[in-house]
mmCIF file of C-alpha atoms in Angstrom:
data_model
loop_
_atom_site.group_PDB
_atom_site.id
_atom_site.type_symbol
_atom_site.label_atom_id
_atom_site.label_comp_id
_atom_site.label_asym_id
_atom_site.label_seq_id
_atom_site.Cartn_x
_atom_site.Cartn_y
_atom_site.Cartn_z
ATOM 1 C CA UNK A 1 -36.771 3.354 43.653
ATOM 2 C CA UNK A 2 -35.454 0.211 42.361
ATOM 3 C CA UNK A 3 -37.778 0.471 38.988
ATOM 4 C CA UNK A 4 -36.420 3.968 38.431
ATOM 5 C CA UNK A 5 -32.713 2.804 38.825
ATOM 6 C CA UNK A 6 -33.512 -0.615 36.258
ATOM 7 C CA UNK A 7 -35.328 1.877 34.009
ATOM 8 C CA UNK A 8 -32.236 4.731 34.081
ATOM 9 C CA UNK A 9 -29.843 1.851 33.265
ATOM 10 C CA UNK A 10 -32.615 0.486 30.453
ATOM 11 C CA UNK A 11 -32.317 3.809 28.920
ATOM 12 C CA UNK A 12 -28.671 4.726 28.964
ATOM 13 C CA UNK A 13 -28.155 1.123 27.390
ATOM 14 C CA UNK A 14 -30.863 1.746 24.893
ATOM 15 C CA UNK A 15 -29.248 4.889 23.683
ATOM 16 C CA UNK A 16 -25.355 4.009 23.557
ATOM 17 C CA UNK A 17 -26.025 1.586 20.232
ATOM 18 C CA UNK A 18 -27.735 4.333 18.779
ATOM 19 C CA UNK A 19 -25.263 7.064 19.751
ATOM 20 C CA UNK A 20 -22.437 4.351 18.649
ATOM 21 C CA UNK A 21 -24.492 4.229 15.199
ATOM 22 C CA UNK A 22 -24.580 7.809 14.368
ATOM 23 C CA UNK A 23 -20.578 8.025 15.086
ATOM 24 C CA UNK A 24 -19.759 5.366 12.831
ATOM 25 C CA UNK A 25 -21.611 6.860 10.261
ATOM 26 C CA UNK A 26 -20.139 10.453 10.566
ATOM 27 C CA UNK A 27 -17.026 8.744 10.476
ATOM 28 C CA UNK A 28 -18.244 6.553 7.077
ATOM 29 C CA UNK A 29 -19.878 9.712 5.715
ATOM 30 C CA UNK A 30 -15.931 11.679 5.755
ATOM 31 C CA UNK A 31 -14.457 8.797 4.003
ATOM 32 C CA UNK A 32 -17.042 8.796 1.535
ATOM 33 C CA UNK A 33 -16.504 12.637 1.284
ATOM 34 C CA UNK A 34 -12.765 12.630 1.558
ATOM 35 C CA UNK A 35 -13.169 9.720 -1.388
ATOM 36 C CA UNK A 36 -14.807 11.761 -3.620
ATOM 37 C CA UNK A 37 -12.456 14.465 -3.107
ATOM 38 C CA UNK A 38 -9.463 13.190 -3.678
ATOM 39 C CA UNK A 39 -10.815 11.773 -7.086
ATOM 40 C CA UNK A 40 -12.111 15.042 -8.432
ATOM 41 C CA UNK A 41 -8.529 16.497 -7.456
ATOM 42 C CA UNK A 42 -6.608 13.715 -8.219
ATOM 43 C CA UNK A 43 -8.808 13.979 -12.377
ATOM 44 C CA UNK A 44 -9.579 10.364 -11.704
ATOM 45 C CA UNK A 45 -11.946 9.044 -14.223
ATOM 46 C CA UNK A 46 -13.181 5.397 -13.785
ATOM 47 C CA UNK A 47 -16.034 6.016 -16.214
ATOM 48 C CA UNK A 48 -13.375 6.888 -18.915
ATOM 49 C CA UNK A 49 -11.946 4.020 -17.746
ATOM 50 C CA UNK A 50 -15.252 1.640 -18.259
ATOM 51 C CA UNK A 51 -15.606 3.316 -21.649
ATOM 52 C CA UNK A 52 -11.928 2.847 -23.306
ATOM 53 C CA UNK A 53 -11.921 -1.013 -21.888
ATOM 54 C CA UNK A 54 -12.341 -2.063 -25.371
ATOM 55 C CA UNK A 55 -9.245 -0.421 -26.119
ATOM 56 C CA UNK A 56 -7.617 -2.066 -23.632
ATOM 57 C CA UNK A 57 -8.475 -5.525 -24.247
ATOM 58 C CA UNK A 58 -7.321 -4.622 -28.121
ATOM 59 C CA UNK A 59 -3.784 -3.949 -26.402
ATOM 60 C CA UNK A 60 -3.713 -6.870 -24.556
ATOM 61 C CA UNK A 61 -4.358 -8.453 -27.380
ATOM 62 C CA UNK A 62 -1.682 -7.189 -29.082
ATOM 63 C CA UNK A 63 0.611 -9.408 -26.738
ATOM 64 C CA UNK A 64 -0.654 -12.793 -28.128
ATOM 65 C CA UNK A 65 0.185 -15.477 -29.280
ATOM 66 C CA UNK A 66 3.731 -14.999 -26.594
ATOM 67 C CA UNK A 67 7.435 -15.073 -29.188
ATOM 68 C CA UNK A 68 8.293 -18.462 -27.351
ATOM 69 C CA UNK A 69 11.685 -18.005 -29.484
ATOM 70 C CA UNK A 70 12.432 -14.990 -27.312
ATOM 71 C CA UNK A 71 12.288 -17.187 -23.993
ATOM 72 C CA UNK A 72 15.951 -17.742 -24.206
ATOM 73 C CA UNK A 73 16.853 -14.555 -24.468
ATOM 74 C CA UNK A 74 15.073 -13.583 -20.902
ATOM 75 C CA UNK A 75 16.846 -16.585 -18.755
ATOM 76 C CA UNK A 76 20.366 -15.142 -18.373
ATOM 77 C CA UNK A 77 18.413 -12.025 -17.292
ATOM 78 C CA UNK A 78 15.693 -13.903 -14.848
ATOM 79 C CA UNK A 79 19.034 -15.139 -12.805
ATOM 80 C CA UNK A 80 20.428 -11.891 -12.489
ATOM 81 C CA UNK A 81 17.718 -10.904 -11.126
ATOM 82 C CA UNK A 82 17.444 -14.126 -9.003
ATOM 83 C CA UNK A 83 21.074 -12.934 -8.212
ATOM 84 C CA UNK A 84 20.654 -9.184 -7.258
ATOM 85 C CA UNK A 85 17.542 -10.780 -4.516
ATOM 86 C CA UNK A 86 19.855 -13.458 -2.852
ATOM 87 C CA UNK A 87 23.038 -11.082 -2.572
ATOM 88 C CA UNK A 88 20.484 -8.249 -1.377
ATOM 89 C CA UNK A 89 19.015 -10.171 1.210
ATOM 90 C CA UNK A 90 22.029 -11.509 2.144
ATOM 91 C CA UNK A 91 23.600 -8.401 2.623
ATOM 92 C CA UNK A 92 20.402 -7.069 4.460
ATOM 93 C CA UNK A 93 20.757 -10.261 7.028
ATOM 94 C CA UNK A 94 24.156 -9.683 7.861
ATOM 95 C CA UNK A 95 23.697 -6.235 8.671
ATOM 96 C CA UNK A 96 20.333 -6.695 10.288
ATOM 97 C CA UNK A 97 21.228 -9.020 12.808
ATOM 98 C CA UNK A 98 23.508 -6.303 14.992
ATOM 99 C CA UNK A 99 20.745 -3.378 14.341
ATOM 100 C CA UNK A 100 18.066 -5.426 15.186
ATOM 101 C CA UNK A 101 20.028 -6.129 18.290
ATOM 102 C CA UNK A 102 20.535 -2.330 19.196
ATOM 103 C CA UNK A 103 17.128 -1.423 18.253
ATOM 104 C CA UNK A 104 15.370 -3.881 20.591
ATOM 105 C CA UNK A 105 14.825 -2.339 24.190
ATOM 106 C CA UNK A 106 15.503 -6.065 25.828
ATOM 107 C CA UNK A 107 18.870 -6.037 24.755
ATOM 108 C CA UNK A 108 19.996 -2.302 24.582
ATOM 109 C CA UNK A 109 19.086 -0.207 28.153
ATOM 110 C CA UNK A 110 20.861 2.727 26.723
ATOM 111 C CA UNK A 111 17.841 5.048 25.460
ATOM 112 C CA UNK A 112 20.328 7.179 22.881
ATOM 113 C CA UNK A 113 21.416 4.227 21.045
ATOM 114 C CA UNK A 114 17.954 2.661 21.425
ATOM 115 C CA UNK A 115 16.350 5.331 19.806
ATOM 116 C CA UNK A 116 18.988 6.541 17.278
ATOM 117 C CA UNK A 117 19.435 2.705 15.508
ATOM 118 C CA UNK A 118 15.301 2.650 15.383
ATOM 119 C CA UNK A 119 15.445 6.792 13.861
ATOM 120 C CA UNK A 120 18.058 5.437 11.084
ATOM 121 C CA UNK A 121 15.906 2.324 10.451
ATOM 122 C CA UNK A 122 12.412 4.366 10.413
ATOM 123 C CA UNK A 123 14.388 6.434 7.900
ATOM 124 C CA UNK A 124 15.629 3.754 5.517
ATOM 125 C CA UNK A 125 11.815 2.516 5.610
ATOM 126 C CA UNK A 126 10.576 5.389 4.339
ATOM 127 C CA UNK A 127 12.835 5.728 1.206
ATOM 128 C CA UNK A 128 11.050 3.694 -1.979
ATOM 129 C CA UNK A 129 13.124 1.420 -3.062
ATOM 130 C CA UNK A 130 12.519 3.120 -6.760
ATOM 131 C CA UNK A 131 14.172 6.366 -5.325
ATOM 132 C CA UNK A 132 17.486 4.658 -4.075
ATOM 133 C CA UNK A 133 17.726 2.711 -7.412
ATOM 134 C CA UNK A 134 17.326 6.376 -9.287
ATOM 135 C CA UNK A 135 20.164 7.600 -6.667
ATOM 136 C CA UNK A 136 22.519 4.625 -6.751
ATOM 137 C CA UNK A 137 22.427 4.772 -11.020
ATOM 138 C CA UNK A 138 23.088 8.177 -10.985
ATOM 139 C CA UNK A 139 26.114 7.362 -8.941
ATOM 140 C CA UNK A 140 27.183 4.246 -10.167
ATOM 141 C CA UNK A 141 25.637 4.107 -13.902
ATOM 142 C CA UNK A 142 23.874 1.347 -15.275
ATOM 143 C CA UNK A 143 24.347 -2.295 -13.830
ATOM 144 C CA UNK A 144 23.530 -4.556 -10.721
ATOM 145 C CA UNK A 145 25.634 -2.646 -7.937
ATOM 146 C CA UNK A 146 22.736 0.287 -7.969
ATOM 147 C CA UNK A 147 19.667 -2.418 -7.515
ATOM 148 C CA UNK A 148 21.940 -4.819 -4.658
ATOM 149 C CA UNK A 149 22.604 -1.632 -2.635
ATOM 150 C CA UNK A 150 19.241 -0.128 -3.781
ATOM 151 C CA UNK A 151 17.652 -3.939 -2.380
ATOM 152 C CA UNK A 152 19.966 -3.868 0.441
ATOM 153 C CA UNK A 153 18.969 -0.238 1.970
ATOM 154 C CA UNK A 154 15.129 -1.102 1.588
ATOM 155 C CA UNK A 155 15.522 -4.995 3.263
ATOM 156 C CA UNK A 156 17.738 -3.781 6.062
ATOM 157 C CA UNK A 157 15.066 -1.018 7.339
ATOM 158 C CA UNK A 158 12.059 -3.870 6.695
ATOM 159 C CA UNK A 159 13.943 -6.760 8.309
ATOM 160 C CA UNK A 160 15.288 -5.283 11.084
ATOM 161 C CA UNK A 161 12.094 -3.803 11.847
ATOM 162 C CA UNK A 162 10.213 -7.107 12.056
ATOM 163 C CA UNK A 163 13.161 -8.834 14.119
ATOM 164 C CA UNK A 164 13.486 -6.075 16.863
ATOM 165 C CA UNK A 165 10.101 -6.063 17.413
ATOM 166 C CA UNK A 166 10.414 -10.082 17.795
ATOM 167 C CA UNK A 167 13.074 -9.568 19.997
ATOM 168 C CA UNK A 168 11.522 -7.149 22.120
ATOM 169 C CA UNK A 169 8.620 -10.072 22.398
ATOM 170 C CA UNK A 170 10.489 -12.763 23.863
ATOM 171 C CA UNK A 171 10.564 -14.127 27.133
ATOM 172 C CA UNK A 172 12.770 -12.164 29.356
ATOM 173 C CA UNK A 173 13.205 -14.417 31.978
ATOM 174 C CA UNK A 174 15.651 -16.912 29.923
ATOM 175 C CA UNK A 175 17.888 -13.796 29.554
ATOM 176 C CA UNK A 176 17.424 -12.529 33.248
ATOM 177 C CA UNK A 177 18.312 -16.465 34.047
ATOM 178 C CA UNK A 178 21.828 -16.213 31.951
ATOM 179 C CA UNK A 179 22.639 -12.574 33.147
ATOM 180 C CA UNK A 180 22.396 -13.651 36.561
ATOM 181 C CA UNK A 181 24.954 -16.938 36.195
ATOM 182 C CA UNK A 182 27.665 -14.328 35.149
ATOM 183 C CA UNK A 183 26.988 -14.373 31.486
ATOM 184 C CA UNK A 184 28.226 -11.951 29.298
ATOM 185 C CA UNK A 185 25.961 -9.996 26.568
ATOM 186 C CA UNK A 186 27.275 -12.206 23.860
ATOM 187 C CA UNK A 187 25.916 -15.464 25.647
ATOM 188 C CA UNK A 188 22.887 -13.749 26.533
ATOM 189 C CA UNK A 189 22.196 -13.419 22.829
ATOM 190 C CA UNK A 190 23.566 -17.021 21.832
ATOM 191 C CA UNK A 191 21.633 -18.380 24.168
ATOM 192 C CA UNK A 192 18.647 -16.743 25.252
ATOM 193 C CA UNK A 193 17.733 -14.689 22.476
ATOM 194 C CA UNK A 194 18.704 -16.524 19.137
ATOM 195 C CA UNK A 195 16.515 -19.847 20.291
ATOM 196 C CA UNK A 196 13.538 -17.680 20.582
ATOM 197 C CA UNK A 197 13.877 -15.609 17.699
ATOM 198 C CA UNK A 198 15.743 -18.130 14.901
ATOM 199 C CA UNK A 199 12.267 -19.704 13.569
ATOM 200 C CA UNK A 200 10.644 -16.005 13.008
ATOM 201 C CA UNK A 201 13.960 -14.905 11.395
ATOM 202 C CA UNK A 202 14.478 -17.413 8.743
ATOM 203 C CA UNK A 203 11.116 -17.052 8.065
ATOM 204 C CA UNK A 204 11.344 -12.944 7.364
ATOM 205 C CA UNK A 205 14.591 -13.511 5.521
ATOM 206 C CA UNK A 206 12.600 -15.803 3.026
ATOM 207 C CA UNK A 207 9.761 -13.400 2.953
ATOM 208 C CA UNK A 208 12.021 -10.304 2.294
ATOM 209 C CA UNK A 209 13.779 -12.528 -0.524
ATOM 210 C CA UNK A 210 10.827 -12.716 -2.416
ATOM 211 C CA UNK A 211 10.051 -9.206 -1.999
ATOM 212 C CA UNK A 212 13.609 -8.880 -3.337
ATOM 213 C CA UNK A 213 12.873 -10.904 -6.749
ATOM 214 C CA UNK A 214 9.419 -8.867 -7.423
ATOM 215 C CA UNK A 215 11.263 -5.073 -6.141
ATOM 216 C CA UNK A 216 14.506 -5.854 -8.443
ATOM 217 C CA UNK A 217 12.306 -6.428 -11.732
ATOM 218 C CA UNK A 218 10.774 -3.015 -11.048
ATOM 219 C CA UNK A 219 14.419 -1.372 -10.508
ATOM 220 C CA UNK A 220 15.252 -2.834 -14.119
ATOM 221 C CA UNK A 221 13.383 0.248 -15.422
ATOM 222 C CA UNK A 222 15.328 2.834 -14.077
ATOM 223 C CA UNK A 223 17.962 0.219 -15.056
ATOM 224 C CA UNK A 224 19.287 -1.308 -12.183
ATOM 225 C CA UNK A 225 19.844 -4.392 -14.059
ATOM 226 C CA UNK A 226 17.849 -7.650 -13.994
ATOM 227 C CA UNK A 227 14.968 -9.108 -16.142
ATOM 228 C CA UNK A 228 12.943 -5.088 -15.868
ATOM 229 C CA UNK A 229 15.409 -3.733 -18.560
ATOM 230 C CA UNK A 230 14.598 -5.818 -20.669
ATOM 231 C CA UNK A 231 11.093 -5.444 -20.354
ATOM 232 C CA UNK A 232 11.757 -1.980 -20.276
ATOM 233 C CA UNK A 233 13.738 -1.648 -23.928
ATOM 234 C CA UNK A 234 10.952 -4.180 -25.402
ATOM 235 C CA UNK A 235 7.784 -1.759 -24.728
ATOM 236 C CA UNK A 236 9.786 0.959 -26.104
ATOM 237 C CA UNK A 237 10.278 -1.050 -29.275
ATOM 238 C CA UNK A 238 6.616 -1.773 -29.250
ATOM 239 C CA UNK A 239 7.566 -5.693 -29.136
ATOM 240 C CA UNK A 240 4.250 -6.557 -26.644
ATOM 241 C CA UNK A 241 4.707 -10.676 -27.740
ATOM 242 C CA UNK A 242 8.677 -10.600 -26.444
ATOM 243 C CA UNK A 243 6.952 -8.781 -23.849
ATOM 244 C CA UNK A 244 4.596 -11.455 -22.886
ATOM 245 C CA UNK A 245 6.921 -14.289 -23.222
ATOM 246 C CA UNK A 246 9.288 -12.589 -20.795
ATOM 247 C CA UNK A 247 5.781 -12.408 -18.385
ATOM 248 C CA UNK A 248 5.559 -15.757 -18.852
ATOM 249 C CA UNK A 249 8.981 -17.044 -17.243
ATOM 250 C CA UNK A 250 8.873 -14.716 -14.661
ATOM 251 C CA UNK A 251 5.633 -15.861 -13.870
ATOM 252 C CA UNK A 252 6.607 -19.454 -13.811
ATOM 253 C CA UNK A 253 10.212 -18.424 -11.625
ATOM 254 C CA UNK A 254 8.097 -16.419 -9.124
ATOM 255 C CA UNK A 255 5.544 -19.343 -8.686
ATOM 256 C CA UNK A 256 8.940 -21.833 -7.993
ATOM 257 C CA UNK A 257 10.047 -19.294 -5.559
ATOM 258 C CA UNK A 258 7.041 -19.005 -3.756
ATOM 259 C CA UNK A 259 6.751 -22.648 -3.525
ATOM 260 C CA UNK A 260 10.113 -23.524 -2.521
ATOM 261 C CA UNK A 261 10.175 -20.642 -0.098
ATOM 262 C CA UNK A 262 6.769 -22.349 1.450
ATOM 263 C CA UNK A 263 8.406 -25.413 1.820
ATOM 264 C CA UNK A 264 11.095 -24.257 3.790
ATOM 265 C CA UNK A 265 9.338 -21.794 6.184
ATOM 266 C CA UNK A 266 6.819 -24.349 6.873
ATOM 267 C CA UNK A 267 9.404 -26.732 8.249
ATOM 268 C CA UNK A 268 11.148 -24.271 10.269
ATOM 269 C CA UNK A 269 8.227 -22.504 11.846
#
């Protein structure tokens, strides 16, 4: 009886791999499937693609040796565009900070603000920031305002996102402790929630400034300002070596960024 029993259990063992095998392939096989479908619909055509790639290398071509004279030119737009990021995120921070607060179930017990802050924020998530930069021109015209309230939208939904869900991470007992020592809602925060959370936070706000500087050179073509009109009105004139030298700054000012922005959220977190 024993044997039997060992030699059930053998079997069912013996077949779940297998069984496990054959589901992960029906599951590869509808990717593949899907994959191929969405290629012939969307008139994707990589071959195409392999065959003009002389034609693109000729193009890029076209953009060397970089107009080093034209460097000038691009660094009063590079620190608007520096500009439009910092004021963005700022704005984005400030405004974060309370709807973070509302959105995180640790903090907020009432469900109808709970879940109408998090509704609002899932909502300004799920607008590109490409679209709001279209709106905000149309609204405003041509300048900086559209791509700072176009930046600000988009970071707000992002950041407070990744801070609520911090927030509704942290150790509860530290704000349980406060609460029950008469503290008020404000001191709760102060001093059970921002010691927790501060580290994470700054580190966010750096991240979402760099998104910032990399969004608000793509909301220069629809010309919310910054370095992307530029680089917008010098492909139209066909000027690819401006175009290049402009590539080249931004490339170095990104790099700084990035750097500096390590720096900093390495010491704090």
């Amino acid at each position: 009886m024993t044997e039997k029993n060992n030699q059930q259990h053998s079997n069912v063992y013996s077949l779940y791999p297998r069984k496990l095998k054959l589901q992960i392939s029906f599951v590869f096989l509808i990717v593949i499937l899907f994959y191929f479908y969405s290629l012939n619909e969307t008139g994707s055509d990589f071959l195409r693609l392999l065959f003009d790639f002389p034609v693109i290398i000729n193009k890029l071509m076209t953009m060397f040796p970089p107009n080093w004279d034209y460097i000038p030119v691009a660094i009063d737009p590079l620190i608007e565009t520096v500009q439009i990021a910092v004021v963005a995120t700022t704005f984005s921070i400030l405004i974060c900070i309370p709807a973070s607060l509302m959105a995180a179930n640790t903090i907020v017990t009432n469900k109808f603000v709970y879940q109408t802050t998090r509704s609002i924020l899932n909502i300004l998530r799920t607008i590109p920031d490409i679209l709001l930069a279209t709106i905000f021109v149309s609204l405003f015209g041509i300048g900086i305002i559209p791509g700072i309230l176009a930046l600000t939208i988009f970071s707000l939904g992002l950041l407070a996102k990744l801070l609520s869900e911090t927030i509704e991470t942290i150790d509860t007992r530290q704000l349980d402790a406060i609460r029950s020592t008469g503290g008020n809602i404000f001191q709760v925060i102060w001093y059970g929630v921002v010691p927790q959370v501060l580290p994470q936070f700054i580190s966010y706000g750096l991240y979402v400034f760099e998104l910032n500087v990399r969004a608000s050179l793509v909301l220069g073509f629809v010309g919310a300002g910054g370095i992307g009109s530029i680089i917008d009105t010098q492909l139209n004139f066909l000027k690819y070596q401006n175009v290049m030298a402009i590539l080249i700054v931004l490339l170095v000012a990104v790099i700084l960024i990035e750097t500096v922005s390590n720096m900093l959220r390495r010491r704090v977190v």
